[in-house]
CSV table of C-alpha atoms (C1' of nucleotides) in Angstrom, one decimal:
chain,number,residue,atom,x,y,z
A,14,UNK,CA,23.4,18.9,36.9
A,15,UNK,CA,21.2,15.8,36.9
A,16,UNK,CA,18.2,15.2,34.7
A,17,UNK,CA,15.0,15.7,36.7
A,18,UNK,CA,13.4,12.6,35.2
A,19,UNK,CA,10.9,12.4,38.0
A,20,UNK,CA,10.1,8.8,38.6
A,21,UNK,CA,7.2,8.0,36.4
A,22,UNK,CA,4.2,6.2,37.7
A,23,UNK,CA,3.5,2.8,36.2
A,24,UNK,CA,0.3,4.0,34.5
A,25,UNK,CA,2.2,6.9,32.9
A,26,UNK,CA,5.0,4.7,31.7
A,27,UNK,CA,2.6,2.3,30.0
A,28,UNK,CA,0.5,5.0,28.4
A,29,UNK,CA,3.5,7.0,27.1
A,30,UNK,CA,5.3,4.0,25.7
A,31,UNK,CA,2.3,2.7,24.0
A,32,UNK,CA,1.7,6.1,22.5
A,33,UNK,CA,5.2,6.4,21.3
A,34,UNK,CA,5.1,2.9,19.8
A,35,UNK,CA,1.8,3.5,18.0
A,36,UNK,CA,3.0,6.8,16.6
A,37,UNK,CA,6.2,5.3,15.3
A,38,UNK,CA,4.4,2.2,14.0
A,39,UNK,CA,1.9,4.4,12.1
A,40,UNK,CA,4.7,6.2,10.4
A,41,UNK,CA,6.7,3.1,9.5
A,42,UNK,CA,3.6,1.1,8.3
A,43,UNK,CA,2.6,4.1,6.2
A,44,UNK,CA,6.0,4.4,4.6
A,45,UNK,CA,6.8,0.8,4.0
A,46,UNK,CA,3.5,-1.1,4.2
A,47,UNK,CA,2.9,-4.0,6.5
A,48,UNK,CA,5.3,-6.3,4.8
A,49,UNK,CA,8.0,-3.8,4.4
A,50,UNK,CA,7.9,-2.5,8.0
A,51,UNK,CA,10.2,-4.0,10.5
A,52,UNK,CA,9.9,-4.1,14.2
A,53,UNK,CA,13.5,-2.9,14.5
A,54,UNK,CA,12.7,0.3,12.6
A,55,UNK,CA,9.6,1.0,14.6
A,56,UNK,CA,11.6,0.4,17.8
A,57,UNK,CA,14.4,2.8,16.7
A,58,UNK,CA,11.9,5.5,15.8
A,59,UNK,CA,10.1,5.1,19.1
A,60,UNK,CA,13.5,5.2,21.0
A,61,UNK,CA,13.0,1.8,22.6
A,62,UNK,CA,14.7,-1.6,22.3
A,63,UNK,CA,13.0,-4.0,20.1
A,64,UNK,CA,12.3,-6.5,22.8
A,65,UNK,CA,10.3,-3.7,24.6
A,66,UNK,CA,7.9,-3.5,21.7
A,67,UNK,CA,7.1,-7.2,22.1
A,68,UNK,CA,6.5,-6.5,25.8
A,69,UNK,CA,3.6,-4.1,24.9
A,70,UNK,CA,2.5,-5.7,21.6
A,71,UNK,CA,3.0,-9.4,21.4
A,72,UNK,CA,3.3,-9.6,17.6
A,73,UNK,CA,3.7,-7.4,14.6
A,74,UNK,CA,0.1,-8.2,13.6
A,75,UNK,CA,-1.2,-7.1,17.0
A,76,UNK,CA,0.6,-3.8,16.7
A,77,UNK,CA,-0.6,-3.3,13.2
A,78,UNK,CA,-4.2,-4.1,14.3
A,79,UNK,CA,-4.0,-1.4,17.0
A,80,UNK,CA,-2.7,1.2,14.5
A,81,UNK,CA,-5.5,0.4,12.0
A,82,UNK,CA,-8.2,0.5,14.7
A,83,UNK,CA,-7.0,3.9,15.9
A,84,UNK,CA,-7.4,5.3,12.4
A,85,UNK,CA,-10.8,3.8,12.0
A,86,UNK,CA,-11.9,5.6,15.2
A,87,UNK,CA,-10.8,9.0,13.8
A,88,UNK,CA,-12.3,8.2,10.5
A,89,UNK,CA,-15.7,7.4,12.0
A,90,UNK,CA,-15.6,10.5,14.3
A,91,UNK,CA,-15.6,12.7,11.2
A,92,UNK,CA,-19.1,11.4,10.7
A,93,UNK,CA,-20.7,13.4,13.4
A,94,UNK,CA,-20.6,16.6,11.3
A,95,UNK,CA,-23.0,14.8,9.0
A,96,UNK,CA,-25.7,14.0,11.5
A,97,UNK,CA,-26.2,17.4,13.1
A,98,UNK,CA,-26.6,19.1,9.7
A,99,UNK,CA,-30.0,20.3,8.5
A,100,UNK,CA,-29.2,20.0,4.8
A,101,UNK,CA,-26.6,19.0,2.2
A,102,UNK,CA,-24.9,22.3,2.2
A,103,UNK,CA,-24.1,22.2,5.9
A,104,UNK,CA,-23.6,18.5,6.2
A,105,UNK,CA,-21.4,17.9,3.2
A,106,UNK,CA,-19.4,21.1,3.8
A,107,UNK,CA,-18.7,20.1,7.3
A,108,UNK,CA,-17.8,16.5,6.3
A,109,UNK,CA,-15.4,17.7,3.6
A,110,UNK,CA,-13.8,20.1,6.2
A,111,UNK,CA,-13.4,17.3,8.7
A,112,UNK,CA,-12.0,14.8,6.2
A,113,UNK,CA,-9.6,17.3,4.7
A,114,UNK,CA,-8.4,18.0,8.2
A,115,UNK,CA,-7.8,14.3,8.8
A,116,UNK,CA,-5.9,14.1,5.5
A,117,UNK,CA,-3.7,17.0,6.6
A,118,UNK,CA,-3.2,16.1,10.2
A,119,UNK,CA,-3.0,12.3,9.9
A,120,UNK,CA,-1.6,11.5,6.5
A,121,UNK,CA,0.2,8.5,7.8
A,122,UNK,CA,-2.9,7.0,9.3
A,123,UNK,CA,-4.8,7.6,6.2
A,124,UNK,CA,-2.2,5.8,4.2
A,125,UNK,CA,-2.2,2.8,6.5
A,126,UNK,CA,-6.0,2.7,6.2
A,127,UNK,CA,-5.8,2.9,2.4
A,128,UNK,CA,-3.2,0.2,2.4
A,129,UNK,CA,-5.3,-2.0,4.6
A,130,UNK,CA,-8.3,-1.7,2.3
A,131,UNK,CA,-6.2,-2.2,-0.8
A,132,UNK,CA,-4.9,-5.4,0.5
A,133,UNK,CA,-8.3,-6.8,1.1
A,134,UNK,CA,-8.8,-5.5,4.6
A,135,UNK,CA,-7.4,-8.7,6.3
A,136,UNK,CA,-7.7,-7.0,9.7
A,137,UNK,CA,-10.7,-4.8,9.3
A,138,UNK,CA,-13.0,-7.0,7.4
A,139,UNK,CA,-15.4,-7.5,10.3
A,140,UNK,CA,-15.5,-3.8,11.1
A,141,UNK,CA,-16.3,-3.0,7.5
A,142,UNK,CA,-19.1,-5.5,7.4
A,143,UNK,CA,-20.6,-4.2,10.6
A,144,UNK,CA,-19.7,-0.7,11.8
A,145,UNK,CA,-18.8,0.8,8.4
A,146,UNK,CA,-21.8,-0.7,6.7
A,147,UNK,CA,-24.2,0.7,9.3
A,148,UNK,CA,-22.5,4.1,9.2
A,149,UNK,CA,-22.8,4.1,5.4
A,150,UNK,CA,-26.4,2.9,5.4
A,151,UNK,CA,-27.3,5.7,7.8
A,152,UNK,CA,-25.7,8.4,5.7
A,153,UNK,CA,-27.3,7.0,2.5
A,154,UNK,CA,-30.7,7.4,4.2
A,155,UNK,CA,-30.0,11.0,5.3
A,156,UNK,CA,-28.9,11.9,1.7
A,157,UNK,CA,-32.0,10.1,0.4
A,158,UNK,CA,-34.1,12.3,2.7
A,159,UNK,CA,-32.4,15.4,1.4
A,160,UNK,CA,-33.3,14.4,-2.1
A,161,UNK,CA,-36.9,13.7,-1.2
A,162,UNK,CA,-37.1,17.1,0.4
A,163,UNK,CA,-35.8,18.7,-2.8
A,164,UNK,CA,-32.7,20.0,-1.1
A,165,UNK,CA,-30.5,18.5,-3.8
A,166,UNK,CA,-30.6,16.6,-7.1
A,167,UNK,CA,-31.2,12.9,-7.5
A,168,UNK,CA,-27.7,11.7,-7.1
A,169,UNK,CA,-27.0,8.2,-6.1
A,170,UNK,CA,-26.1,8.6,-2.4
A,171,UNK,CA,-23.5,5.7,-2.4
A,172,UNK,CA,-21.6,7.1,-5.3
A,173,UNK,CA,-21.7,10.5,-3.8
A,174,UNK,CA,-20.2,9.1,-0.6
A,175,UNK,CA,-17.5,7.4,-2.5
A,176,UNK,CA,-16.8,10.6,-4.2
A,177,UNK,CA,-16.4,12.4,-0.9
A,178,UNK,CA,-14.1,9.8,0.5
A,179,UNK,CA,-12.0,9.6,-2.7
A,180,UNK,CA,-11.5,13.3,-3.2
A,181,UNK,CA,-10.6,14.1,0.4
A,182,UNK,CA,-8.4,11.1,1.1
A,183,UNK,CA,-6.6,11.7,-2.1
A,184,UNK,CA,-4.8,14.6,-0.5
A,185,UNK,CA,-3.3,12.3,2.1
A,186,UNK,CA,-2.8,9.1,0.2
A,187,UNK,CA,-1.4,10.8,-2.9
A,188,UNK,CA,0.2,13.6,-1.0
A,189,UNK,CA,3.6,12.8,-2.4
A,190,UNK,CA,2.3,13.1,-6.0
A,191,UNK,CA,0.6,16.4,-5.2
A,192,UNK,CA,3.8,17.7,-3.6
A,193,UNK,CA,5.9,16.7,-6.5
A,194,UNK,CA,3.5,18.5,-8.9
A,195,UNK,CA,3.6,21.5,-6.5
A,196,UNK,CA,7.3,21.9,-7.2
A,197,UNK,CA,8.4,19.6,-4.4
A,198,UNK,CA,6.8,21.8,-1.7
A,199,UNK,CA,4.0,20.7,0.6
A,200,UNK,CA,0.8,22.6,0.2
A,201,UNK,CA,0.6,25.9,2.0
A,202,UNK,CA,-2.3,26.9,4.2
A,203,UNK,CA,-3.7,28.8,1.4
A,204,UNK,CA,-3.5,25.9,-1.0
A,205,UNK,CA,-5.2,23.6,1.5
A,206,UNK,CA,-8.0,26.2,1.8
A,207,UNK,CA,-8.3,26.4,-2.0
A,208,UNK,CA,-8.4,22.6,-2.2
A,209,UNK,CA,-11.2,22.5,0.3
A,210,UNK,CA,-13.1,25.3,-1.4
A,211,UNK,CA,-12.8,23.7,-4.8
A,212,UNK,CA,-14.0,20.4,-3.7
A,213,UNK,CA,-17.0,21.9,-1.8
A,214,UNK,CA,-17.9,24.1,-4.7
A,215,UNK,CA,-17.7,21.5,-7.4
A,216,UNK,CA,-19.6,18.9,-5.4
A,217,UNK,CA,-22.2,21.1,-3.9
A,218,UNK,CA,-22.9,22.7,-7.2
A,219,UNK,CA,-22.7,19.3,-8.9
A,220,UNK,CA,-25.5,17.9,-6.8
A,221,UNK,CA,-27.6,21.0,-7.1
A,222,UNK,CA,-27.3,22.1,-3.5
A,223,UNK,CA,-26.7,25.8,-3.8
A,224,UNK,CA,-24.4,27.2,-1.2
A,225,UNK,CA,-26.3,29.7,0.9
B,21,UNK,CA,-3.0,-38.8,-26.2
B,22,UNK,CA,0.0,-36.5,-26.0
B,23,UNK,CA,0.1,-32.8,-25.5
B,24,UNK,CA,0.8,-31.1,-28.8
B,25,UNK,CA,3.1,-28.6,-27.1
B,26,UNK,CA,4.6,-27.5,-30.4
B,27,UNK,CA,8.1,-26.4,-29.9
B,28,UNK,CA,8.1,-22.7,-29.1
B,29,UNK,CA,10.3,-20.3,-30.9
B,30,UNK,CA,12.8,-18.6,-28.7
B,31,UNK,CA,11.2,-15.2,-29.2
B,32,UNK,CA,7.8,-16.6,-28.2
B,33,UNK,CA,9.2,-18.2,-25.1
B,34,UNK,CA,10.7,-15.1,-23.9
B,35,UNK,CA,7.7,-13.0,-24.6
B,36,UNK,CA,5.2,-15.4,-23.0
B,37,UNK,CA,7.3,-16.0,-19.9
B,38,UNK,CA,7.9,-12.3,-19.3
B,39,UNK,CA,4.2,-11.7,-19.8
B,40,UNK,CA,3.2,-14.4,-17.4
B,41,UNK,CA,5.7,-13.2,-14.8
B,42,UNK,CA,4.6,-9.6,-15.1
B,43,UNK,CA,1.0,-10.6,-14.8
B,44,UNK,CA,1.6,-12.7,-11.7
B,45,UNK,CA,3.9,-10.0,-10.2
B,46,UNK,CA,1.3,-7.3,-10.7
B,47,UNK,CA,-1.3,-9.4,-8.8
B,48,UNK,CA,1.1,-10.3,-6.0
B,49,UNK,CA,2.5,-6.8,-5.6
B,50,UNK,CA,-1.1,-5.4,-5.6
B,51,UNK,CA,-2.2,-7.9,-2.9
B,52,UNK,CA,0.8,-7.8,-0.6
B,53,UNK,CA,2.7,-4.6,-1.4
B,54,UNK,CA,6.3,-4.6,-2.4
B,55,UNK,CA,7.6,-5.7,1.0
B,56,UNK,CA,5.0,-8.4,1.5
B,57,UNK,CA,5.4,-9.9,-2.0
B,58,UNK,CA,7.8,-12.8,-2.3
B,59,UNK,CA,9.5,-14.0,-5.4
B,60,UNK,CA,8.4,-17.6,-4.6
B,61,UNK,CA,4.7,-16.5,-4.6
B,62,UNK,CA,5.1,-14.8,-7.9
B,63,UNK,CA,6.9,-17.8,-9.4
B,64,UNK,CA,4.2,-20.1,-8.2
B,65,UNK,CA,1.4,-18.0,-9.7
B,66,UNK,CA,3.3,-17.7,-12.9
B,67,UNK,CA,3.9,-21.5,-12.9
B,68,UNK,CA,7.6,-21.2,-13.1
B,69,UNK,CA,10.5,-22.1,-10.7
B,70,UNK,CA,11.7,-19.2,-8.7
B,71,UNK,CA,15.2,-19.3,-10.3
B,72,UNK,CA,13.6,-18.8,-13.7
B,73,UNK,CA,12.2,-15.5,-12.5
B,74,UNK,CA,15.8,-14.3,-11.8
B,75,UNK,CA,16.7,-15.4,-15.3
B,76,UNK,CA,14.3,-12.8,-16.7
B,77,UNK,CA,14.4,-10.2,-14.0
B,78,UNK,CA,17.7,-10.0,-12.1
B,79,UNK,CA,16.2,-8.6,-8.9
B,80,UNK,CA,12.9,-8.1,-7.2
B,81,UNK,CA,13.3,-4.3,-7.6
B,82,UNK,CA,13.8,-4.7,-11.3
B,83,UNK,CA,10.7,-6.8,-11.6
B,84,UNK,CA,8.7,-4.3,-9.6
B,85,UNK,CA,10.0,-1.5,-11.7
B,86,UNK,CA,8.8,-3.2,-14.8
B,87,UNK,CA,5.4,-3.7,-13.4
B,88,UNK,CA,5.1,-0.1,-12.3
B,89,UNK,CA,6.3,1.3,-15.6
B,90,UNK,CA,3.7,-0.9,-17.4
B,91,UNK,CA,0.9,0.8,-15.4
B,92,UNK,CA,2.3,4.2,-15.9
B,93,UNK,CA,2.1,3.6,-19.7
B,94,UNK,CA,-1.5,2.7,-19.5
B,95,UNK,CA,-2.2,5.5,-17.2
B,96,UNK,CA,-0.7,8.0,-19.6
B,97,UNK,CA,-2.5,6.6,-22.6
B,98,UNK,CA,-5.8,7.5,-21.1
B,99,UNK,CA,-4.7,11.1,-21.6
B,100,UNK,CA,-5.2,11.1,-25.3
B,101,UNK,CA,-9.0,11.5,-24.9
B,102,UNK,CA,-8.3,14.8,-23.3
B,103,UNK,CA,-6.4,16.3,-26.2
B,104,UNK,CA,-8.7,15.6,-29.0
B,105,UNK,CA,-11.7,17.1,-27.2
B,106,UNK,CA,-13.2,20.4,-28.2
B,107,UNK,CA,-14.5,21.3,-24.8
B,108,UNK,CA,-14.8,20.2,-21.2
B,109,UNK,CA,-17.9,18.1,-21.7
B,110,UNK,CA,-16.3,15.9,-24.4
B,111,UNK,CA,-12.8,15.9,-22.9
B,112,UNK,CA,-13.7,15.2,-19.3
B,113,UNK,CA,-16.4,12.7,-20.2
B,114,UNK,CA,-14.0,10.8,-22.3
B,115,UNK,CA,-11.3,10.9,-19.6
B,116,UNK,CA,-13.6,9.7,-16.9
B,117,UNK,CA,-14.7,6.8,-19.2
B,118,UNK,CA,-11.1,5.9,-19.9
B,119,UNK,CA,-10.0,6.1,-16.3
B,120,UNK,CA,-13.0,4.1,-15.1
B,121,UNK,CA,-12.2,1.5,-17.7
B,122,UNK,CA,-8.7,1.2,-16.3
B,123,UNK,CA,-10.0,0.9,-12.8
B,124,UNK,CA,-12.2,-1.9,-13.9
B,125,UNK,CA,-9.8,-3.8,-16.2
B,126,UNK,CA,-6.6,-3.2,-14.3
B,127,UNK,CA,-7.4,-2.9,-10.7
B,128,UNK,CA,-4.2,-4.6,-9.7
B,129,UNK,CA,-2.1,-2.2,-11.7
B,130,UNK,CA,-3.9,0.7,-10.2
B,131,UNK,CA,-3.2,-0.6,-6.7
B,132,UNK,CA,0.4,-1.1,-7.4
B,133,UNK,CA,0.6,2.5,-8.7
B,134,UNK,CA,-1.2,3.8,-5.7
B,135,UNK,CA,1.1,1.9,-3.4
B,136,UNK,CA,4.1,3.2,-5.2
B,137,UNK,CA,3.0,6.8,-4.8
B,138,UNK,CA,1.9,6.3,-1.2
B,139,UNK,CA,5.4,5.0,-0.3
B,140,UNK,CA,7.0,8.1,-1.8
B,141,UNK,CA,7.4,6.9,-5.4
B,142,UNK,CA,10.9,5.4,-4.8
B,143,UNK,CA,10.9,4.0,-8.3
B,144,UNK,CA,8.9,6.5,-10.2
B,145,UNK,CA,10.2,9.8,-8.8
B,146,UNK,CA,12.0,10.7,-11.9
B,147,UNK,CA,9.0,10.0,-14.1
B,148,UNK,CA,6.8,12.0,-11.9
B,149,UNK,CA,9.1,15.0,-12.1
B,150,UNK,CA,9.4,14.8,-15.8
B,151,UNK,CA,6.6,13.0,-17.8
B,152,UNK,CA,3.8,13.4,-15.3
B,153,UNK,CA,4.6,17.0,-14.6
B,154,UNK,CA,4.6,17.8,-18.3
B,155,UNK,CA,1.4,15.9,-18.9
B,156,UNK,CA,-0.2,17.7,-16.0
B,157,UNK,CA,1.0,21.2,-17.0
B,158,UNK,CA,-0.4,20.5,-20.5
B,159,UNK,CA,-3.8,19.6,-19.2
B,160,UNK,CA,-3.9,22.5,-16.8
B,161,UNK,CA,-3.3,24.8,-19.8
B,162,UNK,CA,-6.1,23.2,-21.8
B,163,UNK,CA,-8.5,23.5,-18.9
B,164,UNK,CA,-7.4,27.1,-18.4
B,165,UNK,CA,-8.2,27.8,-22.0
B,166,UNK,CA,-11.7,26.3,-21.6
B,167,UNK,CA,-12.2,28.6,-18.7
B,168,UNK,CA,-11.1,31.7,-20.7
B,169,UNK,CA,-13.4,30.7,-23.5
B,170,UNK,CA,-16.3,30.6,-21.0
B,171,UNK,CA,-16.9,26.9,-21.5
B,172,UNK,CA,-16.8,26.2,-17.8
B,173,UNK,CA,-16.6,28.0,-14.5
B,174,UNK,CA,-13.3,29.2,-12.9
B,175,UNK,CA,-12.3,26.1,-11.1
B,176,UNK,CA,-8.6,25.5,-10.2
B,177,UNK,CA,-7.5,23.2,-13.0
B,178,UNK,CA,-5.1,21.3,-10.7
B,179,UNK,CA,-7.6,20.5,-8.1
B,180,UNK,CA,-10.0,19.5,-10.8
B,181,UNK,CA,-7.5,17.0,-12.1
B,182,UNK,CA,-6.9,15.6,-8.6
B,183,UNK,CA,-10.6,15.2,-8.3
B,184,UNK,CA,-10.8,13.3,-11.5
B,185,UNK,CA,-7.9,11.0,-10.6
B,186,UNK,CA,-9.2,10.5,-7.1
B,187,UNK,CA,-12.8,9.6,-8.0
B,188,UNK,CA,-11.9,7.3,-10.8
B,189,UNK,CA,-9.0,5.5,-9.1
B,190,UNK,CA,-11.0,5.0,-6.0
B,191,UNK,CA,-13.1,2.4,-7.7
B,192,UNK,CA,-10.0,0.3,-8.2
B,193,UNK,CA,-7.9,1.0,-5.1
B,194,UNK,CA,-10.8,0.8,-2.7
B,195,UNK,CA,-12.7,-1.8,-4.7
B,196,UNK,CA,-12.7,-4.1,-1.8
B,197,UNK,CA,-14.4,-1.6,0.4
B,198,UNK,CA,-17.0,-0.9,-2.3
B,199,UNK,CA,-17.6,-4.6,-2.8
B,200,UNK,CA,-18.1,-5.1,0.9
B,201,UNK,CA,-20.6,-2.3,1.0
B,202,UNK,CA,-22.3,-3.8,-2.0
B,203,UNK,CA,-23.1,-6.9,-0.1
B,204,UNK,CA,-19.9,-8.7,-0.9
B,205,UNK,CA,-20.6,-8.7,-4.6
B,206,UNK,CA,-18.5,-6.9,-7.2
B,207,UNK,CA,-20.2,-4.2,-9.1
B,208,UNK,CA,-22.4,-5.2,-12.0
B,209,UNK,CA,-22.3,-3.8,-15.5
B,210,UNK,CA,-25.1,-1.5,-14.6
B,211,UNK,CA,-23.5,-0.4,-11.4
B,212,UNK,CA,-20.3,0.5,-13.2
B,213,UNK,CA,-22.3,2.5,-15.7
B,214,UNK,CA,-24.2,4.3,-12.9
B,215,UNK,CA,-20.9,5.1,-11.2
B,216,UNK,CA,-19.5,6.6,-14.3
B,217,UNK,CA,-22.7,8.6,-15.0
B,218,UNK,CA,-22.8,9.9,-11.5
B,219,UNK,CA,-19.2,11.1,-11.5
B,220,UNK,CA,-19.6,12.7,-14.9
B,221,UNK,CA,-22.8,14.4,-14.0
B,222,UNK,CA,-21.7,15.8,-10.6
B,223,UNK,CA,-18.3,17.0,-11.9
B,224,UNK,CA,-19.6,18.4,-15.2
B,225,UNK,CA,-22.5,20.2,-13.5
B,226,UNK,CA,-20.1,21.2,-10.7
B,227,UNK,CA,-17.8,23.0,-13.0
B,228,UNK,CA,-20.6,24.6,-14.9
B,229,UNK,CA,-20.0,22.7,-18.1
B,230,UNK,CA,-23.5,21.7,-19.2
B,231,UNK,CA,-23.8,18.3,-20.9
B,232,UNK,CA,-25.0,18.8,-24.4
C,21,DC,C1',11.1,-2.1,54.8
C,22,DT,C1',10.0,-5.8,51.9
C,23,DG,C1',8.5,-8.7,48.5
C,24,DA,C1',6.0,-9.3,44.6
C,25,DA,C1',4.4,-7.4,40.3
C,26,DA,C1',5.5,-4.6,36.4
C,27,DG,C1',8.8,-2.9,33.4
C,28,DC,C1',13.0,-3.6,30.8
C,29,DT,C1',16.6,-5.7,27.6
C,30,DG,C1',20.9,-8.0,25.5
C,31,DA,C1',21.6,-12.2,23.6
C,32,DC,C1',19.8,-15.7,21.2
C,33,DC,C1',17.0,-18.8,17.8
C,34,DA,C1',14.5,-20.6,13.8
C,35,DT,C1',12.8,-19.4,9.6
C,36,DA,C1',12.0,-17.3,5.3
C,37,DC,C1',13.6,-14.6,1.9
C,38,DG,C1',16.4,-12.7,-2.1
C,39,DG,C1',19.7,-14.1,-4.7
C,40,DT,C1',23.5,-17.4,-6.8
C,41,DC,C1',25.4,-21.0,-9.5
C,42,DA,C1',26.9,-25.2,-11.8
C,43,DG,C1',25.3,-27.8,-15.0
C,44,DG,C1',21.6,-29.9,-17.8
C,45,DA,C1',18.1,-29.2,-21.7
C,46,DT,C1',16.6,-27.0,-25.9
C,47,DG,C1',16.3,-24.1,-30.1
C,48,DC,C1',18.6,-22.9,-34.1
C,49,DA,C1',21.9,-21.1,-37.6
C,50,DA,C1',25.3,-22.8,-40.6
D,8,DT,C1',25.1,-32.9,-37.7
D,9,DT,C1',27.5,-29.8,-35.1
D,10,DG,C1',28.4,-26.1,-32.1
D,11,DC,C1',26.7,-22.5,-29.6
D,12,DA,C1',23.6,-19.3,-27.5
D,13,DT,C1',19.6,-19.3,-25.0
D,14,DC,C1',16.7,-21.3,-21.7
D,15,DC,C1',16.0,-23.7,-17.5
D,16,DT,C1',16.3,-25.3,-12.5
D,17,DG,C1',17.5,-28.0,-8.0
D,18,DA,C1',20.3,-27.1,-4.5
D,19,DC,C1',22.5,-24.0,-2.0
D,20,DC,C1',24.0,-19.6,0.8
D,21,DG,C1',24.1,-15.3,3.7
D,22,DT,C1',21.3,-12.3,5.8
D,23,DA,C1',17.5,-10.1,8.0
D,24,DT,C1',13.5,-10.6,10.5
D,25,DG,C1',9.9,-11.8,14.0
D,26,DG,C1',9.9,-13.6,18.1
D,27,DT,C1',11.7,-15.7,22.8
D,28,DC,C1',13.7,-15.8,27.3
D,29,DA,C1',16.4,-15.5,31.4
D,30,DG,C1',17.5,-12.3,34.4
D,31,DC,C1',17.9,-7.6,35.6
D,32,DT,C1',15.9,-3.0,37.6
D,33,DT,C1',12.1,-0.2,39.2
D,34,DT,C1',7.7,0.8,41.3
D,35,DC,C1',4.6,0.4,44.9
D,36,DA,C1',1.0,-1.8,48.1
D,37,DG,C1',0.9,-3.4,52.7
DNA sequence: CTGAAAGCTGACCATACGGTCAGGATGCAA
DNA sequence: TTGCATCCTGACCGTATGGTCAGCTTTCAG
């Protein structure tokens, strides 16, 4: 009885190996930080010899950069919810949902991102000064418009955004703390739902945007 | 013209060197993470030869542990505000003030703490399961009482605490991001004040505890 | 079928790091 | 002054890590 292992096409091989490496790297970088992560560990987790990693990613820095950029993409995508919305209730609700979903589904990525920023964003500085700034300015403007239209109280849009980022990402970055305080168990579906509802309710009420 | 360099007493020497090392270590650990930090760098920053570090702190782990415990002390002290308060407005306001002050005065410590938790709290696990849990349970009870007394809305106390932690620590842990979005300048006195006021207002309003 | 390009990898290297230690310098109590 | 405990440090060591490379296997276009 032989393994089928149908011969992979070149394309597939490359794609699958890169995916496996990036996934393993995300986990290891999240758990150990850039300095604490080792190529050997990533290789083991990806099920590949170390030298093979260097075939796809020349250096540890390059691999790290790829991981961080991946996260940044996901992070930015959550923004779309914001734009389509007609008011703060819709927009902020959707954004909180999206970001909580990221915290739940990609906790490792979130941690890598947090780590990157905490260490002064050595890799992402340029992104932060261009893409992130533009994104933020755009959202600040939207929120400002909502205020002018009387759809919410006069709350500083920037600080409101920071609040949204902080509260949602906290559930990923400090997930271990939350689990410990939850009796060592990870949050259940219900608890995640409650967390989301709490955040939405407090913030929406707090900014004077009454839920419909 | 000779340096006075009055001969230090033993006690003073020990105290001052330990202080210098801990300060340097806090900064280096915050900037590079545990894995990325090197004893040599810490030594240089403290102005001491590397071997001298090992005279005071046997291993890197031990030094790190000391740094983390220091922060934990400060972190817990901010809790006192909570107890003395007669209601959510006083208590939560004071707590936000205290935690924002920590974020501003000890950003490095805050980052080290965040990093420790993100990496699964290898050093502080026992503290989290004992001291932190007790502290949290106590505060949950206080908030629960406030709710029963009709001083605020029925908001899950735990998620409220997470929200407080997240929003305040965000200004330290993600300080670099905030500075970048602030045109590369660190927040001014006024901006810090605005941040605090925004957080207080949104949360206190959000939980239905009207400011006096 | 064939040869060249892509994919793979064990063995190897240089370096940097945490930690050690022998022995010197310094303060301090008696 | 003396003796001792504390403080200090340059030189050293073993190890782990990021990275290299020569040469192998596999895919696939022509």
